[in-house]
mmCIF file of C-alpha atoms in Angstrom:
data_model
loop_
_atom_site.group_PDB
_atom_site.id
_atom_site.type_symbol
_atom_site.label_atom_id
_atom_site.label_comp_id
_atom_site.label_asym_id
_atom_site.label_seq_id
_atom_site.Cartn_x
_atom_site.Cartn_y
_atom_site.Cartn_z
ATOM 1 C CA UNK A 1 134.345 99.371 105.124
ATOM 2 C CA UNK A 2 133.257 96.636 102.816
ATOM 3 C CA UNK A 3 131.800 94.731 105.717
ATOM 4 C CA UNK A 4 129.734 97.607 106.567
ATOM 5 C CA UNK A 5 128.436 98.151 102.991
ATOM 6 C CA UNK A 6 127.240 94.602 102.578
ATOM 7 C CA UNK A 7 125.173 95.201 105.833
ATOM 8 C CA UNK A 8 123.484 98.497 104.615
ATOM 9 C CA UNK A 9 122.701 97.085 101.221
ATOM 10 C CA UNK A 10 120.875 94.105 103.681
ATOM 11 C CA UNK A 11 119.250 96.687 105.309
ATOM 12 C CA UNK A 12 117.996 98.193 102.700
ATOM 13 C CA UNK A 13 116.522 95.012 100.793
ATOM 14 C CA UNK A 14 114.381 94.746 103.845
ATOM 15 C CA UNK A 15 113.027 97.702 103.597
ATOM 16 C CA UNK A 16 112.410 97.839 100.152
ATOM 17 C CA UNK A 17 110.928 94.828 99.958
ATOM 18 C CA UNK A 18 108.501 95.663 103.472
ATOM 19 C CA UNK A 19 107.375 98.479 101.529
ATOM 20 C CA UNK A 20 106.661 96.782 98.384
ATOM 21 C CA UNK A 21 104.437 94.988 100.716
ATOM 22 C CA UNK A 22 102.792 97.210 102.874
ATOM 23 C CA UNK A 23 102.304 99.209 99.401
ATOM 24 C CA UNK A 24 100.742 96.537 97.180
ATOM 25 C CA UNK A 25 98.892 95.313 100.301
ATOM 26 C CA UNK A 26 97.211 99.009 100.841
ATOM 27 C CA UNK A 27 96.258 99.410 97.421
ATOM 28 C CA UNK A 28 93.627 96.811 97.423
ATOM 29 C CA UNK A 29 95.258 93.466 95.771
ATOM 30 C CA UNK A 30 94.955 90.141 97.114
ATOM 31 C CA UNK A 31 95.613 86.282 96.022
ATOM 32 C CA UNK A 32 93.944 85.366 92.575
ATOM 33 C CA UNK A 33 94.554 81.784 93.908
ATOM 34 C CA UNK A 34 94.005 80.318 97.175
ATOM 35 C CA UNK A 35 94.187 76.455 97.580
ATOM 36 C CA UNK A 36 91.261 76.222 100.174
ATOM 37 C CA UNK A 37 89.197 78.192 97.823
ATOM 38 C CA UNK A 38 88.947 76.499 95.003
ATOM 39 C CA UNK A 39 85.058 76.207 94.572
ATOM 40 C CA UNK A 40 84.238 77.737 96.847
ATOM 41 C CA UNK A 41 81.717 75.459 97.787
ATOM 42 C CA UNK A 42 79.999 75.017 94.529
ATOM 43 C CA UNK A 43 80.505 71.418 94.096
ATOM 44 C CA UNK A 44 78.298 69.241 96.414
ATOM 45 C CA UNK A 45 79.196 66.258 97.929
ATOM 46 C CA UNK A 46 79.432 63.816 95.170
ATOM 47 C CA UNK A 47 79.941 59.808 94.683
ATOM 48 C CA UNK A 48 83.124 58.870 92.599
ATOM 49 C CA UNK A 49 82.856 55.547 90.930
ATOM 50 C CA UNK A 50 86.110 53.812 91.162
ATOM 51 C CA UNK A 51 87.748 52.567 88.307
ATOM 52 C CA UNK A 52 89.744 49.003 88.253
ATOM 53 C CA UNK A 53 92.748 50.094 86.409
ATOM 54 C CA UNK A 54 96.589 51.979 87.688
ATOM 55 C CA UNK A 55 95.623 54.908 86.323
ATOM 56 C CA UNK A 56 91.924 54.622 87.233
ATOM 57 C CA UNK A 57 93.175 54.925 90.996
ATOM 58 C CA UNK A 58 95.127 57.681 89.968
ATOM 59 C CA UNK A 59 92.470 59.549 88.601
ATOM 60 C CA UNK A 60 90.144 58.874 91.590
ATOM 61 C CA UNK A 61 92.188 59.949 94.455
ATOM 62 C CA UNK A 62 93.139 62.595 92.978
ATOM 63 C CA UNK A 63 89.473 63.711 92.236
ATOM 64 C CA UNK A 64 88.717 62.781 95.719
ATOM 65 C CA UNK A 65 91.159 65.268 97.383
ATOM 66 C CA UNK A 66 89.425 67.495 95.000
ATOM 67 C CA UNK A 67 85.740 67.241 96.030
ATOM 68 C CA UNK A 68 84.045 65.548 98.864
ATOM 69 C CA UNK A 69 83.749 61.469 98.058
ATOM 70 C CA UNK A 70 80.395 60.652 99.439
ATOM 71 C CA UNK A 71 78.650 57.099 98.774
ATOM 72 C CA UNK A 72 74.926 58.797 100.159
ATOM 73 C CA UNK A 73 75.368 61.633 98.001
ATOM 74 C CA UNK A 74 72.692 62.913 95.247
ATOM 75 C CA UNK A 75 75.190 62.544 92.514
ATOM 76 C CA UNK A 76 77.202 59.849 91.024
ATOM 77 C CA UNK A 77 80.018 60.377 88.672
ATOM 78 C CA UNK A 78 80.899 57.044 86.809
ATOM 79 C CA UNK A 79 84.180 57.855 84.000
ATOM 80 C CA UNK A 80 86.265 55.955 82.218
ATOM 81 C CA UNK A 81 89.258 55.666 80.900
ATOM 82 C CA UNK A 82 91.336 55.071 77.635
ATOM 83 C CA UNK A 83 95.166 55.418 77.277
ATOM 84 C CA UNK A 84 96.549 55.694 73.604
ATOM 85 C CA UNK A 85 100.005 56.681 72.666
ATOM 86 C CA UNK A 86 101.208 57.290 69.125
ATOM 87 C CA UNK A 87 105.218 57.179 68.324
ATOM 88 C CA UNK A 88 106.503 60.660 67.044
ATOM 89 C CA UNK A 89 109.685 61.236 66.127
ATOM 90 C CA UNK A 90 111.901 58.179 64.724
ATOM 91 C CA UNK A 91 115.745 58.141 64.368
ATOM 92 C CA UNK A 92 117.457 57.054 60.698
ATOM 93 C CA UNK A 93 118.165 54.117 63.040
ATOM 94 C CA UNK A 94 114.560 53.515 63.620
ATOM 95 C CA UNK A 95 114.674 54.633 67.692
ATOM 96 C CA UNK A 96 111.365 55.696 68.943
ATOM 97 C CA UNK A 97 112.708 59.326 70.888
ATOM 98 C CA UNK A 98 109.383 60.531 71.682
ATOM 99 C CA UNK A 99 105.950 59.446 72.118
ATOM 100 C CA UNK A 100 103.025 61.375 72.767
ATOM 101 C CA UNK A 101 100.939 59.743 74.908
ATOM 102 C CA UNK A 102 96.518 60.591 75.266
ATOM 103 C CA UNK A 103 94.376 60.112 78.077
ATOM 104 C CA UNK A 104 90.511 60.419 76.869
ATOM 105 C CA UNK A 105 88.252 60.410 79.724
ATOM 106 C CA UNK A 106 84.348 59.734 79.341
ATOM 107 C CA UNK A 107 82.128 60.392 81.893
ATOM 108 C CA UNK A 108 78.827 60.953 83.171
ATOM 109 C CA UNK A 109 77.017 62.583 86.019
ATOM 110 C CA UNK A 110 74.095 60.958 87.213
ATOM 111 C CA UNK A 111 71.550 62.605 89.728
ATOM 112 C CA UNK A 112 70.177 59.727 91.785
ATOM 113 C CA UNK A 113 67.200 61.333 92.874
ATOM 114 C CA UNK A 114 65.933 61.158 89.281
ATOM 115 C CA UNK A 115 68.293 58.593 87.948
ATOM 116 C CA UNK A 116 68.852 60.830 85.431
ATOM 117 C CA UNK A 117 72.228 61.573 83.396
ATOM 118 C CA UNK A 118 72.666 66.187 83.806
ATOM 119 C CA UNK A 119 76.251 65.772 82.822
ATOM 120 C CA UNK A 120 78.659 63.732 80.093
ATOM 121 C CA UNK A 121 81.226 64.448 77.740
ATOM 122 C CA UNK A 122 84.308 63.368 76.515
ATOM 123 C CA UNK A 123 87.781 64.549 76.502
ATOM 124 C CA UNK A 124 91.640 64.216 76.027
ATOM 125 C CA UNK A 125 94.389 64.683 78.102
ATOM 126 C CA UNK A 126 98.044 65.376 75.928
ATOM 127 C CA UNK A 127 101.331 64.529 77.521
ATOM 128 C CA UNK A 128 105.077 63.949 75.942
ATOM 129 C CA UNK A 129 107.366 61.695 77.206
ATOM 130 C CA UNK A 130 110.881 60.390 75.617
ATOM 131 C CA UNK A 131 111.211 56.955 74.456
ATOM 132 C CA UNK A 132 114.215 55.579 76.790
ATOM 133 C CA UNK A 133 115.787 52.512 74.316
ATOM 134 C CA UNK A 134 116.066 50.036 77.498
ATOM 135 C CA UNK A 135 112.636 48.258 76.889
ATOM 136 C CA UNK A 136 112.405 48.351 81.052
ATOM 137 C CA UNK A 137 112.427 51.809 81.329
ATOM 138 C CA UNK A 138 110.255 52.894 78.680
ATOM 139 C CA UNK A 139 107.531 50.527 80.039
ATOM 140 C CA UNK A 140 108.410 52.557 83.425
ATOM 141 C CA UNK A 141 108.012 56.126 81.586
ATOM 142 C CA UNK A 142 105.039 55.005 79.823
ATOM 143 C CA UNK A 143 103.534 53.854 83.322
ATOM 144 C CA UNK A 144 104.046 56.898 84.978
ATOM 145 C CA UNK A 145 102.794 59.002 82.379
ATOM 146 C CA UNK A 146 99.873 57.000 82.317
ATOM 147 C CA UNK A 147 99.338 58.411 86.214
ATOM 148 C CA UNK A 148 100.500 62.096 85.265
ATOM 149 C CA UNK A 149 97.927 62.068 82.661
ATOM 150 C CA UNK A 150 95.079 60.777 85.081
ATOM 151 C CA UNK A 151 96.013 63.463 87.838
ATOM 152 C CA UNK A 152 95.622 65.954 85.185
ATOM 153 C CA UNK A 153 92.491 64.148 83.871
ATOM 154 C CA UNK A 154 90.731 64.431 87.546
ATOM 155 C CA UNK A 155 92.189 68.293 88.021
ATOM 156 C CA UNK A 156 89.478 69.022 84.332
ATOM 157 C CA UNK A 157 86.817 66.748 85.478
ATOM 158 C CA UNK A 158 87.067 68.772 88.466
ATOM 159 C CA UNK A 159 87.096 72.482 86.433
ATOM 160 C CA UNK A 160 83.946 70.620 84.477
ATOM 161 C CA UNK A 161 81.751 70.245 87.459
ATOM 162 C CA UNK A 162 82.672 73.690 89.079
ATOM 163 C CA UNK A 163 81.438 75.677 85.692
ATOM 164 C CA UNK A 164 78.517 73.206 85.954
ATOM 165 C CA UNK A 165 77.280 73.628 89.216
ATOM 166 C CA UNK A 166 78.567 77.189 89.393
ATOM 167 C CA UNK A 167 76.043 77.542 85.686
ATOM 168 C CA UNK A 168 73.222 75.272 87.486
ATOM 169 C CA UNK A 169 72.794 76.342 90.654
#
């Protein structure tokens, strides 16, 4: 008897949940979100400057999954970066347990018919991480924060030209 409850309480999740789908499908709502559609095309084909650093690689492969790299392209987007971290909270033992680390990015757009700069700015990036009391391993956490923060970096620089080109078209 129990056997046959758990299967009709199976049963009946599958349905439910086809019908939540069929309904919420019928009544008109779709993704907010799709990965392929991100600009939608808004965001020409545009040359990425490198930048000689960990984090500077970081920062421009992941901008370059973002939009299309392209060396004979109009535009050229040189940036920089700065990495600052500032110790916050300190133990009555004088431990370092967190730092709070800042990624400021700089950049301008440059349109190479014109040679003209249609784009700069500045801004910061804010990431946490804790302050691991092996010398090693915090120079490992600060490292890879250093990357997180870049990734994140390129992901803005990348909302910055969509509103930009989406604004300027």
């Amino acid at each position: 008897m129990q056997i046959m409850s758990r299967h009709y309480s199976k049963i009946l999740a599958i349905i439910v949940t086809n019908a939540l789908v069929l309904i919420l499908t019928s009544c008109g709502f779709t993704p907010v979100y799709k990965h392929s559609q991100i600009d939608q095309g808004v965001v020409p084909p545009i040359h990425i400057a490198s930048i000689d650093s960990v984090a500077g690689a970081a920062f421009y492969h992941a901008l370059s999954h973002l939009i299309k790299n392209d060396e004979s392209s109009r535009y050229t987007l040189n940036c920089s970066l700065a990495y600052s971290s500032n110790q916050l909270l300190i133990s009555k033992t004088s431990d370092v347990a967190e730092v709070k680390a800042i990624q400021t990015v700089d950049y301008k757009l440059i349109d190479n018919l014109s040679a003209k700069t249609i784009l700069s700015g500045k801004y910061n990036v804010d990431g946490y991480y804790n302050a691991i009391y092996s010398p090693y391993a915090s120079s490992v956490e600060e490292k890879l924060s250093q990357e997180n923060l870049a990734r994140l970096a390129a992901k803005m620089m990348h909302t910055q030209l969509i509103i930009y080109f989406s604004k300027n078209k």
